């Protein structure tokens, strides 16, 4: 993958945000009393998939930021 093809840091932030927003939406559907059992199972599966994608993208984002700013984190 060339530099031009790699996702930008801004795009990765957008993807993490989207994954988290979707995860929260699925979790809210799980809390809704009107959601059927079958739909709740689908929500669990989709929330897990979205959260996993967001976590993987956040890890890539962290690595990309560390390349730009290799100094240790200051607490």
Short mmCIF file of C-alpha atoms in Angstrom, two decimals:
data_model
loop_
_atom_site.label_atom_id
_atom_site.label_comp_id
_atom_site.label_asym_id
_atom_site.label_seq_id
_atom_site.Cartn_x
_atom_site.Cartn_y
_atom_site.Cartn_z
CA UNK A 1 0.00 0.00 0.00
CA UNK A 2 1.43 3.35 -0.98
CA UNK A 3 1.30 6.46 1.15
CA UNK A 4 -1.41 7.88 -1.11
CA UNK A 5 -3.58 4.79 -0.54
CA UNK A 6 -3.21 4.70 3.22
CA UNK A 7 -6.06 6.21 5.21
CA UNK A 8 -5.33 9.63 6.63
CA UNK A 9 -5.32 10.28 10.36
CA UNK A 10 -8.41 12.43 9.93
CA UNK A 11 -10.20 9.58 8.11
CA UNK A 12 -9.19 7.08 10.79
CA UNK A 13 -10.63 9.39 13.48
CA UNK A 14 -13.84 9.59 11.48
CA UNK A 15 -13.96 5.78 11.20
CA UNK A 16 -13.41 5.30 14.94
CA UNK A 17 -16.13 7.84 15.70
CA UNK A 18 -18.53 6.14 13.28
CA UNK A 19 -17.86 2.73 14.78
CA UNK A 20 -18.49 4.02 18.29
CA UNK A 21 -21.67 5.86 17.30
CA UNK A 22 -22.98 2.68 15.67
CA UNK A 23 -22.05 0.60 18.72
CA UNK A 24 -23.93 2.96 21.03
CA UNK A 25 -26.95 2.81 18.71
CA UNK A 26 -27.00 -0.99 18.86
CA UNK A 27 -26.65 -0.92 22.64
CA UNK A 28 -29.59 1.48 22.88
CA UNK A 29 -31.68 -0.90 20.78
CA UNK A 30 -30.77 -3.69 23.21
CA UNK A 31 -32.19 -1.63 26.06
CA UNK A 32 -35.44 -0.96 24.20
CA UNK A 33 -38.21 -3.20 25.54
CA UNK A 34 -39.84 -3.36 22.09
CA UNK A 35 -36.80 -4.93 20.42
CA UNK A 36 -37.43 -8.62 19.73
CA UNK A 37 -35.11 -11.35 20.99
CA UNK A 38 -33.92 -12.13 17.44
CA UNK A 39 -33.18 -8.47 16.80
CA UNK A 40 -31.36 -8.21 20.13
CA UNK A 41 -29.07 -11.04 19.08
CA UNK A 42 -28.36 -9.21 15.80
CA UNK A 43 -27.64 -6.03 17.77
CA UNK A 44 -25.12 -7.88 19.94
CA UNK A 45 -23.36 -9.25 16.86
CA UNK A 46 -23.32 -5.89 15.07
CA UNK A 47 -22.25 -3.94 18.17
CA UNK A 48 -19.37 -6.38 18.67
CA UNK A 49 -18.33 -6.04 15.02
CA UNK A 50 -18.47 -2.23 15.14
CA UNK A 51 -16.59 -2.02 18.44
CA UNK A 52 -13.90 -4.38 17.14
CA UNK A 53 -13.48 -2.30 13.98
CA UNK A 54 -13.24 0.90 16.05
CA UNK A 55 -10.64 -0.67 18.33
CA UNK A 56 -8.52 -1.93 15.42
CA UNK A 57 -8.70 1.47 13.73
CA UNK A 58 -7.83 3.24 16.98
CA UNK A 59 -4.73 1.05 17.25
CA UNK A 60 -3.69 1.99 13.68
CA UNK A 61 -4.39 5.63 14.50
CA UNK A 62 -2.23 5.45 17.61
CA UNK A 63 0.64 3.93 15.64
CA UNK A 64 0.31 6.64 12.96
CA UNK A 65 0.38 9.37 15.60
CA UNK A 66 3.45 7.79 17.24
CA UNK A 67 5.30 8.03 13.92
CA UNK A 68 4.53 11.75 13.80
CA UNK A 69 5.24 12.30 17.50
CA UNK A 70 7.61 9.59 18.77
CA UNK A 71 8.27 11.21 22.16
CA UNK A 72 6.93 9.41 25.25
CA UNK A 73 3.50 10.35 26.53
CA UNK A 74 3.69 13.04 29.21
CA UNK A 75 1.23 12.51 32.06
#
